[in-house]
Coordinates of C-alpha atoms in Angstrom, one line a residue:
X1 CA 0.0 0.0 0.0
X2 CA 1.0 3.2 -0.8
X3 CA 1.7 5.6 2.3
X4 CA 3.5 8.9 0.8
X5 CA 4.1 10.0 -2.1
X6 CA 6.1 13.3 -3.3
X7 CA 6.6 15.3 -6.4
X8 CA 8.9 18.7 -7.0
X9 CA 9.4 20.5 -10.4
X10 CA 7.0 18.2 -12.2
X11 CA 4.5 19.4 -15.0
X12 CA 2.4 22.2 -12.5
X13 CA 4.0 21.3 -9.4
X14 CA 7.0 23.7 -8.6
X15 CA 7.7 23.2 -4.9
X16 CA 7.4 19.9 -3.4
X17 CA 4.3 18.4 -2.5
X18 CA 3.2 15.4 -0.6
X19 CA 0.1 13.2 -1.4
X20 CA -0.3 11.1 2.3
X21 CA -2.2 7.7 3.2
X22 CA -1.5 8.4 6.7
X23 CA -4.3 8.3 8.5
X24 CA -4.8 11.0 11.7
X25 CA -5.7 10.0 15.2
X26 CA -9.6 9.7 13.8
X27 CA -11.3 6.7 14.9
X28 CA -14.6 7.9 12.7
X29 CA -15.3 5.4 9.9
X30 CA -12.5 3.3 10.6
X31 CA -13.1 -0.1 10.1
X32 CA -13.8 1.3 6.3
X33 CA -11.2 3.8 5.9
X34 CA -8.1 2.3 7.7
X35 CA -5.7 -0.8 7.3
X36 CA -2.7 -1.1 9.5
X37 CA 0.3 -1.8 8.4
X38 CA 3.7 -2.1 10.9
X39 CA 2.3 -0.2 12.9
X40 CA 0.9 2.6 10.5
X41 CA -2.8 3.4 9.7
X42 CA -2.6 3.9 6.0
X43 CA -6.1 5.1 4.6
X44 CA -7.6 3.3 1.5
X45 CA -8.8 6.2 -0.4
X46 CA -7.6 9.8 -1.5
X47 CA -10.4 11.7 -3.0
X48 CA -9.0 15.0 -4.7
X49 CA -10.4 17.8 -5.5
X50 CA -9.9 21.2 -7.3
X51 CA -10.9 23.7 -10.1
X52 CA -9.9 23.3 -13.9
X53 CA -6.5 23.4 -14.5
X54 CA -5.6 23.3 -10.6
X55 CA -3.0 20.3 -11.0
X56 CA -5.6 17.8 -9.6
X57 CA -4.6 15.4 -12.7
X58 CA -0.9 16.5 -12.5
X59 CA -0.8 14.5 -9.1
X60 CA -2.0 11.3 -11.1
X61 CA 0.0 11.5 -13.9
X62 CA 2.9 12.0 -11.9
X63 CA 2.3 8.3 -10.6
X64 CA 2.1 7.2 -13.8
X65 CA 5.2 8.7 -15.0
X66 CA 7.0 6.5 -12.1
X67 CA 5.2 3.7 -13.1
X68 CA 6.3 3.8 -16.5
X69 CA 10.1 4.6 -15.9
X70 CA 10.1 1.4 -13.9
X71 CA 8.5 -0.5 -16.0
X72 CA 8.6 0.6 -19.9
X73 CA 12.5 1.4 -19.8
X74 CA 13.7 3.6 -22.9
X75 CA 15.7 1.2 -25.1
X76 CA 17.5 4.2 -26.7
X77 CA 19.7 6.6 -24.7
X78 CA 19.3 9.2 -27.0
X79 CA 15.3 9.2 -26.1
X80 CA 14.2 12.0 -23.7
X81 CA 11.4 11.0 -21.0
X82 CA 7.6 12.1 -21.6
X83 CA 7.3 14.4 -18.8
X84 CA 7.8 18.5 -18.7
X85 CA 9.4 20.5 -15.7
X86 CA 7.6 23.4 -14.2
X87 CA 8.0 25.9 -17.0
X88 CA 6.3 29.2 -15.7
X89 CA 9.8 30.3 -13.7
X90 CA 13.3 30.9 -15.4
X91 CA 14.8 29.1 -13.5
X92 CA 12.7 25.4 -12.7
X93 CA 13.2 24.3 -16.7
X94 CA 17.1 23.9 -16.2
X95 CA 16.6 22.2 -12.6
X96 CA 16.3 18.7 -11.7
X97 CA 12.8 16.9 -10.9
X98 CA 12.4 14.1 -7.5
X99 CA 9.6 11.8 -7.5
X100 CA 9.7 9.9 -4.2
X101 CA 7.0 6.9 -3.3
X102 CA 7.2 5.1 0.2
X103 CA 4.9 2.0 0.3
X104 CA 4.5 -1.3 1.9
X105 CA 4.9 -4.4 0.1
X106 CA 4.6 -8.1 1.9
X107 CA 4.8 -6.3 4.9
X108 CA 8.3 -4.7 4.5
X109 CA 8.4 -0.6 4.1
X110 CA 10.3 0.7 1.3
X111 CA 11.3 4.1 0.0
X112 CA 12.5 4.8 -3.3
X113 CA 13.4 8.2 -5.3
X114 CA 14.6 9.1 -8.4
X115 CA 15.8 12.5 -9.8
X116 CA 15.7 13.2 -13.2
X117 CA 15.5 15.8 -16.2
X118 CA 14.4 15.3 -20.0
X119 CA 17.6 13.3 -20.8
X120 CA 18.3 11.2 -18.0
X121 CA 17.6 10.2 -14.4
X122 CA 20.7 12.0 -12.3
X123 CA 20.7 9.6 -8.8
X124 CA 18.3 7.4 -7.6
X125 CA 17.8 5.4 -4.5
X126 CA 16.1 2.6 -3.0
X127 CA 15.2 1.4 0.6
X128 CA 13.6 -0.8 3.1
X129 CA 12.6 -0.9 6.5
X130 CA 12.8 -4.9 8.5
X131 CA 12.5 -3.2 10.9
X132 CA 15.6 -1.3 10.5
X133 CA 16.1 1.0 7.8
X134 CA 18.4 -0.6 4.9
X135 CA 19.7 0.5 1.7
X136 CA 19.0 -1.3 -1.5
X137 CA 20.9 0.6 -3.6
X138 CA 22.1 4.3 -4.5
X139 CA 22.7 5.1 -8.2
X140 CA 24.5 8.3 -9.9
X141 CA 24.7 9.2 -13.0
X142 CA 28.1 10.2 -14.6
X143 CA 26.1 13.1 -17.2
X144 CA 29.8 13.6 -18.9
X145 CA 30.3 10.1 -20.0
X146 CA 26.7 9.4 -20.1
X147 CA 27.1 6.6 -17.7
X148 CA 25.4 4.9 -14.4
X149 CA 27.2 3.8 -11.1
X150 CA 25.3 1.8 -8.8
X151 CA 26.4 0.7 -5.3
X152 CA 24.3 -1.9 -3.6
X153 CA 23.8 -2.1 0.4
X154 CA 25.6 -3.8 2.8
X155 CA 22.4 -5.9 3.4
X156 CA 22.3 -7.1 -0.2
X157 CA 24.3 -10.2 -1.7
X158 CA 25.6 -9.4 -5.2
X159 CA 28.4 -10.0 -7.4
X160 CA 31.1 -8.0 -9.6
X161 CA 29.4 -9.8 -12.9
X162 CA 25.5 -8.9 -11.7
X163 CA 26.8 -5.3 -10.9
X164 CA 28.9 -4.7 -13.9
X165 CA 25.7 -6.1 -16.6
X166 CA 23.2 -4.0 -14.5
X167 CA 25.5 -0.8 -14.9
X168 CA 25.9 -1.7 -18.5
X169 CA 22.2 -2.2 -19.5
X170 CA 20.9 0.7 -17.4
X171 CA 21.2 3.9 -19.6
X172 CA 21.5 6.9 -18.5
X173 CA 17.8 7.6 -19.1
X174 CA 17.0 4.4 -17.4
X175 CA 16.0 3.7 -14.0
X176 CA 17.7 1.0 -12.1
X177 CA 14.5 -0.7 -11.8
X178 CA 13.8 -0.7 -15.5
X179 CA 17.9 -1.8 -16.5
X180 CA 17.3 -5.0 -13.9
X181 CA 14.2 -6.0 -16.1
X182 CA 16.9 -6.2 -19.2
X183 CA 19.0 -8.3 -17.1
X184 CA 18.8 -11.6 -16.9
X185 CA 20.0 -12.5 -13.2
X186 CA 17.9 -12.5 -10.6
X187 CA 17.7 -10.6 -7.4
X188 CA 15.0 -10.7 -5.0
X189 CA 15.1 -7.3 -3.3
X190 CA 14.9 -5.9 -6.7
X191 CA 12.1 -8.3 -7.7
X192 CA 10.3 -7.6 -5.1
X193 CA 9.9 -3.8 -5.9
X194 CA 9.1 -4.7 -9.7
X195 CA 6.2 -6.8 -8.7
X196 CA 5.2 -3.9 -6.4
X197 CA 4.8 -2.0 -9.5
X198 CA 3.4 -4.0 -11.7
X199 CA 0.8 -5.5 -10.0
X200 CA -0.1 -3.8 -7.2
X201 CA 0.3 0.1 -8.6
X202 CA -2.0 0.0 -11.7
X203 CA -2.1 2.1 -15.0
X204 CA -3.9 5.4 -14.8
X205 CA -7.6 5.4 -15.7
X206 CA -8.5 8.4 -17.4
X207 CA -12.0 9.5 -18.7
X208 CA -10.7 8.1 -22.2
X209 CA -9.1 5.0 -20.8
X210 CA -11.2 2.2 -23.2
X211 CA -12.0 0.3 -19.7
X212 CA -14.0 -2.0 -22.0
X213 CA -11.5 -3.6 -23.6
X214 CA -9.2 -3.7 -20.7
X215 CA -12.0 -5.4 -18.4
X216 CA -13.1 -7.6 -20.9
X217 CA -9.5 -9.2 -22.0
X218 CA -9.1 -10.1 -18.2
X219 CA -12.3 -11.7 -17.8
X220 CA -10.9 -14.0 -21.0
X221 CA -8.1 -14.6 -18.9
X222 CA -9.6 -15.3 -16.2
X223 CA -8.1 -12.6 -14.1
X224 CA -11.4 -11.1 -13.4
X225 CA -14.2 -13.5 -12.7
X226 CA -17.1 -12.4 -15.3
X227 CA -19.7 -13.5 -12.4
X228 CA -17.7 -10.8 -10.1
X229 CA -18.8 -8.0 -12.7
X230 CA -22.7 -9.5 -13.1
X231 CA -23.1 -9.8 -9.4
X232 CA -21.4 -5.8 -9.2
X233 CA -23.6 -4.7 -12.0
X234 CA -27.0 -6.1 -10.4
X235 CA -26.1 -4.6 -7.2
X236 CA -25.9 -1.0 -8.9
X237 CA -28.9 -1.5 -10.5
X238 CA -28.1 -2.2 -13.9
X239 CA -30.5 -4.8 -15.4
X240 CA -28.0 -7.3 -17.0
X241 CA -28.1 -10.9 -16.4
X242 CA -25.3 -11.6 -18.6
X243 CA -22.2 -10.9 -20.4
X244 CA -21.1 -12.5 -23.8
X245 CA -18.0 -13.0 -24.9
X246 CA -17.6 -14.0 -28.4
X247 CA -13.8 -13.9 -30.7
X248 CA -14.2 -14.2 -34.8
X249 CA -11.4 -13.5 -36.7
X250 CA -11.6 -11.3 -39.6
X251 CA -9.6 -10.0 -42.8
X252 CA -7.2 -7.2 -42.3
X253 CA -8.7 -4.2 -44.0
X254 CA -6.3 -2.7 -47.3
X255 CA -3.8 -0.8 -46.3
X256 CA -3.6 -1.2 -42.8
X257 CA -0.5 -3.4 -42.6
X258 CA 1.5 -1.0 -44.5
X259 CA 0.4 2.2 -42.3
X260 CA 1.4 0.0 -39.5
X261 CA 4.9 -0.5 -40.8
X262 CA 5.0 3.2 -41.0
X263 CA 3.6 3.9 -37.2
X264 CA 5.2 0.5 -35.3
X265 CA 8.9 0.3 -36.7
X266 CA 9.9 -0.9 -33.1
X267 CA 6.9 -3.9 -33.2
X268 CA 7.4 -4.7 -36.7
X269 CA 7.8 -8.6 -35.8
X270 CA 4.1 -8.3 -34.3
X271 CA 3.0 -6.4 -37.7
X272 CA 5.1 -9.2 -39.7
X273 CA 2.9 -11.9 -38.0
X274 CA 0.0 -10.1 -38.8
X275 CA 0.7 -9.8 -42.5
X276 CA 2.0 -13.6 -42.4
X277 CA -1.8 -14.1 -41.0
X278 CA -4.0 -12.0 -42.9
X279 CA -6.5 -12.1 -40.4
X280 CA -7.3 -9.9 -36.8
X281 CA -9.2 -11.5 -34.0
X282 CA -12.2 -9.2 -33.1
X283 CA -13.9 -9.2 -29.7
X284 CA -17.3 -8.7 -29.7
X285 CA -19.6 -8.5 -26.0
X286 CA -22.9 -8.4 -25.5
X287 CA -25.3 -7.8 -22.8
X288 CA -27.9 -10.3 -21.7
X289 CA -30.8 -8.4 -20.3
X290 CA -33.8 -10.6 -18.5
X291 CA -37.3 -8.6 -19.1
X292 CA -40.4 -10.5 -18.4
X293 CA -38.7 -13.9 -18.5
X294 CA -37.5 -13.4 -21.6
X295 CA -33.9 -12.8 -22.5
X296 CA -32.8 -9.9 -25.0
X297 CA -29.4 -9.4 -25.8
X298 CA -27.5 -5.9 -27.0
X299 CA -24.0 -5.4 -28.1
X300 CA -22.2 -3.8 -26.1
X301 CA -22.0 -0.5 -28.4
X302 CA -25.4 -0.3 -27.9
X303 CA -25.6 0.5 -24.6
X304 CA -25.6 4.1 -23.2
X305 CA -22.3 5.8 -22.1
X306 CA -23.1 4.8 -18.3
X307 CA -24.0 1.4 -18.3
X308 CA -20.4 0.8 -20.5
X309 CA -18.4 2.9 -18.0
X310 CA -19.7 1.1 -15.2
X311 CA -19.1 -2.0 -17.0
X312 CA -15.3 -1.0 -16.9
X313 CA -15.3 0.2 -12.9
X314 CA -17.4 -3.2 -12.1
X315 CA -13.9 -5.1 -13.5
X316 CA -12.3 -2.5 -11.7
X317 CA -14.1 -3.3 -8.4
X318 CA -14.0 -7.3 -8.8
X319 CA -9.9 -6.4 -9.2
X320 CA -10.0 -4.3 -6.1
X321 CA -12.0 -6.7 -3.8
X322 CA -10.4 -9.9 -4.5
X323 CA -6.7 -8.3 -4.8
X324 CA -4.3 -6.0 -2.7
X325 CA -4.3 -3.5 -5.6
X326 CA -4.2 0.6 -6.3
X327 CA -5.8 2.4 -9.4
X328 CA -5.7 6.1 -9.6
X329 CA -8.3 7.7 -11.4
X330 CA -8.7 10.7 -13.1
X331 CA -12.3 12.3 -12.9
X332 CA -13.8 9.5 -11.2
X333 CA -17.8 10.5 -11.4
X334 CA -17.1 10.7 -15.1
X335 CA -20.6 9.4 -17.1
X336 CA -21.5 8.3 -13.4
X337 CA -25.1 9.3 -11.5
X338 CA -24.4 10.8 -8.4
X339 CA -26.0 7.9 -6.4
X340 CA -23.9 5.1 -8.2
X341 CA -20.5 7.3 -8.0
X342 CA -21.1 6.8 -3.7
X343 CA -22.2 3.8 -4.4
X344 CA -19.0 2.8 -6.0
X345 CA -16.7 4.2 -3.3
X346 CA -18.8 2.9 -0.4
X347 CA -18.8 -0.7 -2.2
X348 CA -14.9 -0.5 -2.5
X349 CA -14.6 0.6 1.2
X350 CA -16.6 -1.5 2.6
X351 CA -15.8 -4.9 1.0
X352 CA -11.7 -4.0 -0.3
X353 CA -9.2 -4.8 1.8
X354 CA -5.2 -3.9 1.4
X355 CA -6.6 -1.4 -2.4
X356 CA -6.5 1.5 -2.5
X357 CA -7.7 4.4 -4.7
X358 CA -6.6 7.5 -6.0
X359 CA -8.7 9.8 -7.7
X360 CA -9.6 13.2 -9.3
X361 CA -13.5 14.6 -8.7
X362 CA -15.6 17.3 -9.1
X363 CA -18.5 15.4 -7.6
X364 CA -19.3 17.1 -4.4
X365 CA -22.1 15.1 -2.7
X366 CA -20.0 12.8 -0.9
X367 CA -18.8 16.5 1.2
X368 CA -22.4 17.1 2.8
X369 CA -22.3 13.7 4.2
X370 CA -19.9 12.8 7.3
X371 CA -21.1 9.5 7.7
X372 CA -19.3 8.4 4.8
X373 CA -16.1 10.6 4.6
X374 CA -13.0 11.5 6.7
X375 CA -11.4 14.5 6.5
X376 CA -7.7 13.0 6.0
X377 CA -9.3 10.9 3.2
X378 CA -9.9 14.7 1.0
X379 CA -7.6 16.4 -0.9
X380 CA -7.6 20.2 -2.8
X381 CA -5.5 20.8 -5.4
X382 CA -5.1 25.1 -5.8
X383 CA -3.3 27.4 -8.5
X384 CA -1.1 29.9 -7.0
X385 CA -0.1 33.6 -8.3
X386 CA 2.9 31.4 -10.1
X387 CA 0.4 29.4 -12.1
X388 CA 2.5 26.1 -9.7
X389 CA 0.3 24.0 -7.4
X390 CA -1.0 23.2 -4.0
X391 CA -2.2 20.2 -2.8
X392 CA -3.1 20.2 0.9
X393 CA -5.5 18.4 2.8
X394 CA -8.8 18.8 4.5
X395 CA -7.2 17.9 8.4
X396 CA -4.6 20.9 7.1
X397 CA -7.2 23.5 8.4
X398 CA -7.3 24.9 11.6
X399 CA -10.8 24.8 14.1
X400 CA -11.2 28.7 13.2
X401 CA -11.9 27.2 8.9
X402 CA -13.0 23.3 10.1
X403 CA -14.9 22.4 12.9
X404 CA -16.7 19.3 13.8
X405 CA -20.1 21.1 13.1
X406 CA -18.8 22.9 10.0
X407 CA -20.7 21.5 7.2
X408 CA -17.5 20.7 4.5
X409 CA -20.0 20.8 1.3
X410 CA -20.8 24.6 2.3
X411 CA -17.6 26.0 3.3
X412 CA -16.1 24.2 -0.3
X413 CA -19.1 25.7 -1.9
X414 CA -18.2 28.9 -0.1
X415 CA -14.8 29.2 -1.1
X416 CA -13.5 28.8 2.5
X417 CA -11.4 25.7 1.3
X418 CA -10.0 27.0 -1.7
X419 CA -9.5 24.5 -4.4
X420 CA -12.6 26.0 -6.7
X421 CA -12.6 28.3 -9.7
X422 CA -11.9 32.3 -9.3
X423 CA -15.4 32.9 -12.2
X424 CA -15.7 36.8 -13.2
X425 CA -19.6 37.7 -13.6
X426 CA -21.1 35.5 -16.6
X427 CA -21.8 39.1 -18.7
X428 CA -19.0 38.7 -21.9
X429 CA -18.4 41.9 -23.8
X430 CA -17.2 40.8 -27.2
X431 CA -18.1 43.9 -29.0
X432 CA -14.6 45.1 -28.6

């Protein structure tokens, strides 16, 4: 489970800022809210909110950006990483970024940071707590000679040959992480932090993510049970007694093979197979709905906006209740009712276990309602005089803003909390 995590000089974030799962001394909610880890209370959900262009999504994709520099290393050192510096100061564009993430993981704590710019990550280190405080690693970068040093831990057992191939296949745009996945010796505390990653720290779900697709190629593998999604779909009211599944391969349309040998030069093997093949496999679904007895069935494009939507956060949900997982999301009440949005976060609370969420949200319902939120569980993003952004929390205010009787909705609403637009009257004078 995720319990910090940091950013500096990262897209809209100039100074460092600190996203926490640490629960306060609140007992309110949790049973729901809470799990406890060594000894730490680390909160299951991180609702954010903020206006437009506040850095609410900036947070996310900041996760995502660590995600992928473990995980998706740049084969090329000559490739820059897909990320931007804060670029409304002189002086941030030609300074480094940090990204820092400290998390538990089969019960041990770790901490790992990396600092980077567009062409390479600079030093990077990794440790754990059991119980002591340990270092994994620490890695510079040699920026002349383009080249990485890594020294390893007391703790950890390696050898000159393991060192020297890990140095050689992490570029200087490479984490160490992402060089050890190119490396073909194993070593477990480095393992152990790539599996951390990749399954329990998802992919960012934006509001264009296809979660269609992605739900219904894991119920094919079995990864998500299909019954999970009916049963999660019933209970939000949807009136679906099935889900069908069907694969038929058809031709490749003209022309597509050769404007994929233009777009995918580094998959052309995959595109070669395809041509070899002449055929695609295409995934149809369906929806069994039960009227009167009778059974009518509707593809799946057929359905309205909502019902496919929730179709993607029920394999979402099945994923978080019957796995110790994380999914940030960005604009979570996205093509959502009100009444199923709460729905969804009070069916993940109550019925998740070591998951967690992080989302974006404009919804503001769940903030009239204390019997279903904590206040160390809600975030605001805010854009200052220097365009950079703040992202503080609700327990940040003092009992003159927040008091046990304040009702949050109203002082939000209000502008007491900050984190909503600064809107000039609605009269536009374009005569001018």
């Amino acid at each position: 489970m995720i319990v910090n995590f940091s950013i500096q000089n990262f897209g809209s974030i100039k100074d460092k800022q600190t996203l926490s799962f640490e629960a306060d001394k609140s007992t309110h909610l949790e049973d729901a809210y809470i799990v406890n880890f060594g000894g730490q209370r680390i909160l299951k959900l991180a609702l954010i909110y903020g206006a437009n262009a506040s850095g609410k999504t900036t947070i996310l994709k900041a996760l995502n950006f660590l995600r992928d520099i473990v995980l998706e290393p740049e084969r090329k050192k000559t490739n820059e990483l897909d990320f931007n510096p804060f670029l409304f100061d002189p002086k941030t564009p030609k300074q480094n970024s940090i990204i820092s993430i400290e998390f538990f993981h089969n019960d041990i704590k770790y901490f790992y940071e990396v600092e980077f710019f567009k062409k390479a990550i600079v030093t990077e280190e990794l440790y754990f707590h059991n119980p002591n405080k340990a270092n994994v690693f620490k890695r510079k970068t040699n920026l002349l000679n383009q080249f990485t040093e890594i020294s390893f831990g007391s703790k950890i057992s390696t050898d000159k040959v393991f060192e020297k191939t890990l140095e050689a296949n992490t570029l200087w745009n490479n984490t160490v992480l992402g060089g050890y996945l190119k490396t073909n010796i194993d070593l477990r505390e480095l393992q152990e932090v790539i599996d951390w990653f990749e399954n329990y720290l998802r992919p960012l779900v934006y509001t264009r993510t296809e979660l269609e697709g992605f739900v219904t190629s894991r119920i094919e593998s079995k990864e998500i049970s299909k019954a999970d999604v009916i049963t999660i779909l019933k209970k939000a009211d949807f009136n679906i007694s099935d889900i069908v599944i069907e694969e038929k391969e058809e031709n490749i349309p003209d022309g597509l093979i050769e404007f994929l040998k233009r777009q995918v030069k580094e998959h052309s093997d995959k595109v070669k197979e395809l041509e070899e093949k002449g055929k695609v496999t295409a995934v149809n679904v369906e929806f069994e709905h039960t009227v009167n007895n009778s059974k009518y069935t509707l593809p799946l494009e057929f359905e309205s906006q909502g019902t496919r939507r929730y179709y993607g956060f029920a394999g979402l949900l099945a994923l978080l209740i019957k796995n110790s997982t994380a999914f940030p999301i960005d604009e979570l009440e996205a093509s959502l009712h009100p009444d199923l949005y709460l729905h969804f976060i009070l069916s993940f609370l109550l019925n998740s276990k070591n998951s967690q969420i992080i989302a974006t949200t404009h919804n503001r319902e769940i903030l009239d309602n204390k019997d279903i939120f904590r206040n160390d569980a809600i975030w605001f993003t805010d854009k200052q005089e220097s365009c950079s952004t703040e992202l503080y929390s609700l327990t940040d205010f003092d009992s003159s803003v927040v008091r046990n009787t304040t009702n949050i909705l109203n002082a939000y609403k209000s502008g007491k909390l900050s984190g909503t637009p600064n809107l000039g009257d609605t009269f536009i004078d374009l005569s001018l």
